[in-house]
């Protein structure tokens, strides 16, 4: 590849990538959720077995990750709407992205213990 042709995107590109990745992760969660919920009609015992596997520390960490994905996707989606429909949106898109990241980090810090309390109690007593 010739020098100087590799695109080195900045915050806008990375927010675009993160928005797509979180959207795909949310889609796969919803797909799995529909399948496991539909299992209750096929076999209540199998449904109970699947639900029991969800009560593990690994799945609890995945729940925290799902919360992070949904929250970032929602906040960044509001930013995208502002960029698209507010006349000054493109001018302030970088500042809005850092605002989204800051709010996301604060909310995820606040959600840490409420979501992970059972896992933390299991690991640390």
Short mmCIF file of N, CA and C in Angstrom, two decimals:
data_model
loop_
_atom_site.label_atom_id
_atom_site.label_comp_id
_atom_site.label_asym_id
_atom_site.label_seq_id
_atom_site.Cartn_x
_atom_site.Cartn_y
_atom_site.Cartn_z
N UNK A 1 0.85 -1.17 0.00
CA UNK A 1 0.00 0.00 0.00
C UNK A 1 0.90 1.24 0.00
N UNK A 2 0.70 2.16 -0.92
CA UNK A 2 1.54 3.35 -0.98
C UNK A 2 1.41 4.20 0.28
N UNK A 3 2.49 4.84 0.64
CA UNK A 3 2.49 5.69 1.84
C UNK A 3 1.48 6.82 1.70
N UNK A 4 0.81 7.13 2.78
CA UNK A 4 -0.12 8.25 2.79
C UNK A 4 -1.54 7.91 2.37
N UNK A 5 -1.81 6.65 2.00
CA UNK A 5 -3.16 6.32 1.56
C UNK A 5 -3.99 5.62 2.64
N UNK A 6 -3.36 5.26 3.75
CA UNK A 6 -4.09 4.59 4.81
C UNK A 6 -4.88 5.62 5.61
N UNK A 7 -6.19 5.44 5.65
CA UNK A 7 -7.04 6.38 6.38
C UNK A 7 -6.85 6.17 7.87
N UNK A 8 -6.52 7.22 8.55
CA UNK A 8 -6.37 7.16 10.01
C UNK A 8 -7.45 8.02 10.62
N UNK A 9 -8.60 7.44 10.76
CA UNK A 9 -9.76 8.18 11.25
C UNK A 9 -9.57 8.67 12.67
N UNK A 10 -10.34 9.64 12.98
CA UNK A 10 -10.27 10.20 14.32
C UNK A 10 -11.49 9.75 15.10
N UNK A 11 -11.95 10.57 16.02
CA UNK A 11 -13.05 10.18 16.90
C UNK A 11 -14.31 9.80 16.14
N UNK A 12 -14.59 10.53 15.07
CA UNK A 12 -15.79 10.24 14.30
C UNK A 12 -15.82 8.84 13.75
N UNK A 13 -14.67 8.37 13.23
CA UNK A 13 -14.60 7.02 12.69
C UNK A 13 -14.77 5.99 13.80
N UNK A 14 -14.11 6.23 14.94
CA UNK A 14 -14.19 5.25 16.02
C UNK A 14 -15.58 5.21 16.63
N UNK A 15 -16.27 6.34 16.69
CA UNK A 15 -17.65 6.30 17.19
C UNK A 15 -18.54 5.57 16.19
N UNK A 16 -18.27 5.71 14.90
CA UNK A 16 -19.01 4.99 13.86
C UNK A 16 -18.81 3.48 14.04
N UNK A 17 -17.56 3.06 14.24
CA UNK A 17 -17.26 1.64 14.43
C UNK A 17 -17.93 1.12 15.70
N UNK A 18 -17.80 1.87 16.80
CA UNK A 18 -18.39 1.43 18.07
C UNK A 18 -19.91 1.35 17.96
N UNK A 19 -20.52 2.28 17.23
CA UNK A 19 -21.97 2.26 17.07
C UNK A 19 -22.41 1.00 16.32
N UNK A 20 -21.68 0.64 15.28
CA UNK A 20 -22.03 -0.58 14.52
C UNK A 20 -21.80 -1.83 15.34
N UNK A 21 -20.67 -1.89 16.04
CA UNK A 21 -20.35 -3.08 16.85
C UNK A 21 -21.39 -3.26 17.95
N UNK A 22 -21.72 -2.18 18.66
CA UNK A 22 -22.72 -2.31 19.73
C UNK A 22 -24.09 -2.69 19.16
N UNK A 23 -24.42 -2.18 17.99
CA UNK A 23 -25.68 -2.55 17.35
C UNK A 23 -25.75 -4.03 17.03
N UNK A 24 -24.65 -4.58 16.51
CA UNK A 24 -24.61 -6.02 16.19
C UNK A 24 -24.68 -6.85 17.47
N UNK A 25 -23.95 -6.44 18.51
CA UNK A 25 -24.00 -7.18 19.77
C UNK A 25 -25.41 -7.18 20.36
N UNK A 26 -26.07 -6.05 20.31
CA UNK A 26 -27.45 -5.96 20.82
C UNK A 26 -28.37 -6.86 20.01
N UNK A 27 -28.19 -6.86 18.68
CA UNK A 27 -29.00 -7.73 17.83
C UNK A 27 -28.85 -9.20 18.22
N UNK A 28 -27.60 -9.65 18.41
CA UNK A 28 -27.38 -11.05 18.76
C UNK A 28 -27.94 -11.38 20.14
N UNK A 29 -27.86 -10.44 21.08
CA UNK A 29 -28.50 -10.66 22.38
C UNK A 29 -30.00 -10.84 22.20
N UNK A 30 -30.62 -9.95 21.44
CA UNK A 30 -32.07 -10.04 21.25
C UNK A 30 -32.46 -11.35 20.57
N UNK A 31 -31.65 -11.78 19.61
CA UNK A 31 -31.90 -13.05 18.94
C UNK A 31 -31.85 -14.21 19.94
N UNK A 32 -30.81 -14.25 20.77
CA UNK A 32 -30.69 -15.31 21.78
C UNK A 32 -31.81 -15.21 22.80
N UNK A 33 -32.18 -14.01 23.15
CA UNK A 33 -33.26 -13.81 24.14
C UNK A 33 -34.59 -14.33 23.60
N UNK A 34 -34.88 -14.08 22.35
CA UNK A 34 -36.13 -14.59 21.76
C UNK A 34 -36.10 -16.11 21.73
N UNK A 35 -34.96 -16.69 21.38
CA UNK A 35 -34.87 -18.15 21.34
C UNK A 35 -35.04 -18.77 22.72
N UNK A 36 -34.35 -18.23 23.73
CA UNK A 36 -34.48 -18.86 25.05
C UNK A 36 -35.86 -18.62 25.65
N UNK A 37 -36.49 -17.50 25.34
CA UNK A 37 -37.84 -17.27 25.85
C UNK A 37 -38.84 -18.19 25.14
N UNK A 38 -38.63 -18.45 23.86
CA UNK A 38 -39.52 -19.34 23.12
C UNK A 38 -39.41 -20.78 23.64
N UNK A 39 -38.29 -21.09 24.27
CA UNK A 39 -38.08 -22.44 24.78
C UNK A 39 -39.09 -22.81 25.86
N UNK A 40 -39.66 -21.84 26.54
CA UNK A 40 -40.61 -22.12 27.61
C UNK A 40 -41.85 -22.83 27.07
N UNK A 41 -42.20 -22.55 25.82
CA UNK A 41 -43.37 -23.22 25.23
C UNK A 41 -43.05 -24.64 24.80
N UNK A 42 -41.80 -24.90 24.49
CA UNK A 42 -41.39 -26.23 24.04
C UNK A 42 -41.20 -27.16 25.23
N UNK A 43 -40.42 -26.69 26.21
CA UNK A 43 -40.13 -27.51 27.38
C UNK A 43 -39.82 -26.60 28.56
N UNK A 44 -40.74 -26.49 29.49
CA UNK A 44 -40.47 -25.65 30.67
C UNK A 44 -39.23 -26.10 31.45
N UNK A 45 -38.97 -27.42 31.47
CA UNK A 45 -37.79 -27.91 32.17
C UNK A 45 -36.50 -27.44 31.47
N UNK A 46 -36.50 -27.50 30.16
CA UNK A 46 -35.32 -27.03 29.41
C UNK A 46 -35.15 -25.52 29.59
N UNK A 47 -36.25 -24.80 29.61
CA UNK A 47 -36.19 -23.36 29.84
C UNK A 47 -35.58 -23.06 31.21
N UNK A 48 -36.04 -23.77 32.24
CA UNK A 48 -35.49 -23.58 33.59
C UNK A 48 -34.01 -23.91 33.64
N UNK A 49 -33.61 -24.93 32.90
CA UNK A 49 -32.19 -25.30 32.85
C UNK A 49 -31.35 -24.20 32.21
N UNK A 50 -31.86 -23.64 31.12
CA UNK A 50 -31.15 -22.55 30.45
C UNK A 50 -31.06 -21.33 31.35
N UNK A 51 -32.15 -21.00 32.00
CA UNK A 51 -32.17 -19.84 32.90
C UNK A 51 -31.20 -20.05 34.06
N UNK A 52 -31.07 -21.27 34.53
CA UNK A 52 -30.13 -21.56 35.63
C UNK A 52 -28.70 -21.29 35.19
N UNK A 53 -28.38 -21.55 33.93
CA UNK A 53 -27.01 -21.28 33.46
C UNK A 53 -26.73 -19.78 33.39
N UNK A 54 -27.78 -18.98 33.37
CA UNK A 54 -27.59 -17.53 33.31
C UNK A 54 -27.20 -16.95 34.67
N UNK A 55 -27.27 -17.73 35.70
CA UNK A 55 -26.97 -17.23 37.04
C UNK A 55 -25.53 -17.53 37.43
N UNK A 56 -24.62 -17.33 36.49
CA UNK A 56 -23.19 -17.55 36.73
C UNK A 56 -22.45 -16.23 36.66
N UNK A 57 -21.28 -16.16 37.28
CA UNK A 57 -20.49 -14.92 37.21
C UNK A 57 -20.13 -14.50 35.79
N UNK A 58 -19.85 -15.45 34.92
CA UNK A 58 -19.50 -15.11 33.54
C UNK A 58 -20.66 -14.41 32.83
N UNK A 59 -21.85 -14.96 33.00
CA UNK A 59 -23.03 -14.34 32.38
C UNK A 59 -23.32 -12.99 33.02
N UNK A 60 -23.06 -12.87 34.31
CA UNK A 60 -23.25 -11.59 34.97
C UNK A 60 -22.31 -10.53 34.40
N UNK A 61 -21.08 -10.89 34.11
CA UNK A 61 -20.15 -9.97 33.45
C UNK A 61 -20.65 -9.62 32.05
N UNK A 62 -21.22 -10.61 31.37
CA UNK A 62 -21.78 -10.34 30.04
C UNK A 62 -22.98 -9.40 30.13
N UNK A 63 -23.76 -9.49 31.21
CA UNK A 63 -24.87 -8.56 31.41
C UNK A 63 -24.35 -7.13 31.57
N UNK A 64 -23.25 -6.98 32.28
CA UNK A 64 -22.65 -5.65 32.42
C UNK A 64 -22.17 -5.15 31.06
N UNK A 65 -21.59 -6.03 30.27
CA UNK A 65 -21.17 -5.67 28.92
C UNK A 65 -22.36 -5.30 28.04
N UNK A 66 -23.45 -6.03 28.18
CA UNK A 66 -24.66 -5.70 27.43
C UNK A 66 -25.19 -4.33 27.83
N UNK A 67 -25.17 -4.04 29.12
CA UNK A 67 -25.59 -2.72 29.59
C UNK A 67 -24.70 -1.64 28.98
N UNK A 68 -23.40 -1.89 28.95
CA UNK A 68 -22.46 -0.93 28.37
C UNK A 68 -22.76 -0.72 26.89
N UNK A 69 -23.03 -1.80 26.16
CA UNK A 69 -23.32 -1.69 24.73
C UNK A 69 -24.61 -0.92 24.48
N UNK A 70 -25.65 -1.25 25.22
CA UNK A 70 -26.94 -0.58 25.02
C UNK A 70 -26.83 0.90 25.36
N UNK A 71 -26.17 1.20 26.46
CA UNK A 71 -26.05 2.59 26.89
C UNK A 71 -25.23 3.42 25.90
N UNK A 72 -24.09 2.87 25.44
CA UNK A 72 -23.30 3.62 24.47
C UNK A 72 -24.08 3.79 23.17
N UNK A 73 -24.72 2.74 22.71
CA UNK A 73 -25.47 2.80 21.46
C UNK A 73 -26.58 3.85 21.54
N UNK A 74 -27.26 3.90 22.67
CA UNK A 74 -28.35 4.88 22.84
C UNK A 74 -27.80 6.31 22.89
N UNK A 75 -26.78 6.53 23.70
CA UNK A 75 -26.22 7.88 23.82
C UNK A 75 -25.60 8.35 22.51
N UNK A 76 -24.86 7.46 21.86
CA UNK A 76 -24.25 7.84 20.58
C UNK A 76 -25.33 8.04 19.51
N UNK A 77 -26.41 7.30 19.59
CA UNK A 77 -27.51 7.50 18.65
C UNK A 77 -28.12 8.88 18.79
N UNK A 78 -28.24 9.34 20.03
CA UNK A 78 -28.73 10.71 20.23
C UNK A 78 -27.75 11.73 19.66
N UNK A 79 -26.46 11.45 19.80
CA UNK A 79 -25.45 12.34 19.21
C UNK A 79 -25.56 12.36 17.69
N UNK A 80 -25.75 11.20 17.09
CA UNK A 80 -25.90 11.11 15.63
C UNK A 80 -27.13 11.90 15.17
N UNK A 81 -28.22 11.78 15.91
CA UNK A 81 -29.42 12.56 15.58
C UNK A 81 -29.12 14.05 15.65
N UNK A 82 -28.40 14.47 16.69
CA UNK A 82 -28.06 15.89 16.82
C UNK A 82 -27.16 16.35 15.67
N UNK A 83 -26.20 15.52 15.29
CA UNK A 83 -25.32 15.89 14.17
C UNK A 83 -26.13 16.00 12.88
N UNK A 84 -27.08 15.10 12.68
CA UNK A 84 -27.86 15.09 11.44
C UNK A 84 -28.91 16.20 11.37
N UNK A 85 -29.53 16.52 12.50
CA UNK A 85 -30.67 17.42 12.44
C UNK A 85 -30.47 18.80 13.06
N UNK A 86 -29.35 19.02 13.71
CA UNK A 86 -29.06 20.32 14.30
C UNK A 86 -28.08 21.02 13.37
N UNK A 87 -28.38 22.24 13.00
CA UNK A 87 -27.55 22.97 12.04
C UNK A 87 -26.09 23.06 12.49
N UNK A 88 -25.86 23.19 13.79
CA UNK A 88 -24.49 23.29 14.29
C UNK A 88 -23.92 21.93 14.71
N UNK A 89 -24.68 20.87 14.48
CA UNK A 89 -24.25 19.53 14.87
C UNK A 89 -22.90 19.12 14.34
N UNK A 90 -22.66 19.24 13.02
CA UNK A 90 -21.34 18.84 12.51
C UNK A 90 -20.19 19.63 13.13
N UNK A 91 -20.43 20.88 13.44
CA UNK A 91 -19.38 21.71 14.03
C UNK A 91 -19.00 21.21 15.43
N UNK A 92 -19.99 20.74 16.18
CA UNK A 92 -19.76 20.32 17.56
C UNK A 92 -19.76 18.81 17.75
N UNK A 93 -19.65 18.04 16.66
CA UNK A 93 -19.76 16.59 16.80
C UNK A 93 -18.66 16.01 17.68
N UNK A 94 -17.46 16.56 17.62
CA UNK A 94 -16.36 16.04 18.44
C UNK A 94 -16.63 16.28 19.93
N UNK A 95 -17.08 17.48 20.28
CA UNK A 95 -17.38 17.78 21.67
C UNK A 95 -18.55 16.93 22.17
N UNK A 96 -19.53 16.72 21.30
CA UNK A 96 -20.67 15.89 21.69
C UNK A 96 -20.23 14.45 21.92
N UNK A 97 -19.28 13.96 21.12
CA UNK A 97 -18.78 12.60 21.31
C UNK A 97 -18.11 12.48 22.67
N UNK A 98 -17.27 13.44 23.03
CA UNK A 98 -16.59 13.37 24.33
C UNK A 98 -17.59 13.52 25.47
N UNK A 99 -18.66 14.26 25.25
CA UNK A 99 -19.72 14.35 26.25
C UNK A 99 -20.41 12.99 26.40
N UNK A 100 -20.69 12.34 25.28
CA UNK A 100 -21.29 11.00 25.30
C UNK A 100 -20.39 10.04 26.06
N UNK A 101 -19.11 10.05 25.76
CA UNK A 101 -18.17 9.13 26.42
C UNK A 101 -18.12 9.41 27.92
N UNK A 102 -18.09 10.69 28.30
CA UNK A 102 -18.05 11.05 29.71
C UNK A 102 -19.30 10.59 30.45
N UNK A 103 -20.47 10.85 29.87
CA UNK A 103 -21.73 10.44 30.49
C UNK A 103 -21.79 8.92 30.56
N UNK A 104 -21.34 8.24 29.50
CA UNK A 104 -21.33 6.78 29.46
C UNK A 104 -20.45 6.20 30.57
N UNK A 105 -19.26 6.75 30.73
CA UNK A 105 -18.35 6.26 31.78
C UNK A 105 -18.96 6.48 33.16
N UNK A 106 -19.53 7.65 33.40
CA UNK A 106 -20.14 7.93 34.70
C UNK A 106 -21.31 6.98 34.99
N UNK A 107 -22.17 6.77 33.99
CA UNK A 107 -23.31 5.88 34.19
C UNK A 107 -22.87 4.42 34.37
N UNK A 108 -21.84 4.01 33.64
CA UNK A 108 -21.34 2.65 33.78
C UNK A 108 -20.67 2.45 35.14
N UNK A 109 -20.00 3.49 35.63
CA UNK A 109 -19.42 3.41 36.97
C UNK A 109 -20.53 3.27 38.02
N UNK A 110 -21.61 4.01 37.83
CA UNK A 110 -22.74 3.90 38.75
C UNK A 110 -23.47 2.57 38.66
N UNK A 111 -23.41 1.92 37.50
CA UNK A 111 -24.08 0.64 37.31
C UNK A 111 -23.22 -0.54 37.74
N UNK A 112 -21.94 -0.30 38.02
CA UNK A 112 -21.01 -1.39 38.31
C UNK A 112 -21.49 -2.26 39.47
N UNK A 113 -21.68 -1.68 40.62
CA UNK A 113 -22.07 -2.50 41.78
C UNK A 113 -23.48 -3.05 41.68
N UNK A 114 -24.48 -2.25 41.28
CA UNK A 114 -25.83 -2.83 41.21
C UNK A 114 -25.92 -4.05 40.29
N UNK A 115 -25.21 -4.03 39.19
CA UNK A 115 -25.29 -5.16 38.26
C UNK A 115 -24.42 -6.32 38.72
N UNK A 116 -23.23 -6.02 39.21
CA UNK A 116 -22.26 -7.07 39.51
C UNK A 116 -22.21 -7.47 40.99
N UNK A 117 -23.16 -7.03 41.81
CA UNK A 117 -23.05 -7.28 43.24
C UNK A 117 -23.01 -8.76 43.60
N UNK A 118 -23.79 -9.59 42.94
CA UNK A 118 -23.77 -11.03 43.25
C UNK A 118 -22.44 -11.66 42.90
N UNK A 119 -21.91 -11.30 41.75
CA UNK A 119 -20.61 -11.83 41.34
C UNK A 119 -19.52 -11.34 42.28
N UNK A 120 -19.56 -10.08 42.66
CA UNK A 120 -18.56 -9.55 43.58
C UNK A 120 -18.65 -10.24 44.94
N UNK A 121 -19.86 -10.51 45.40
CA UNK A 121 -20.03 -11.22 46.68
C UNK A 121 -19.50 -12.64 46.58
N UNK A 122 -19.73 -13.30 45.45
CA UNK A 122 -19.22 -14.67 45.25
C UNK A 122 -17.69 -14.69 45.22
N UNK A 123 -17.10 -13.72 44.58
CA UNK A 123 -15.64 -13.70 44.43
C UNK A 123 -14.93 -13.20 45.67
N UNK A 124 -15.49 -12.18 46.33
CA UNK A 124 -14.76 -11.53 47.42
C UNK A 124 -15.44 -11.66 48.78
N UNK A 125 -16.56 -12.34 48.80
CA UNK A 125 -17.23 -12.59 50.07
C UNK A 125 -18.11 -11.55 50.56
#
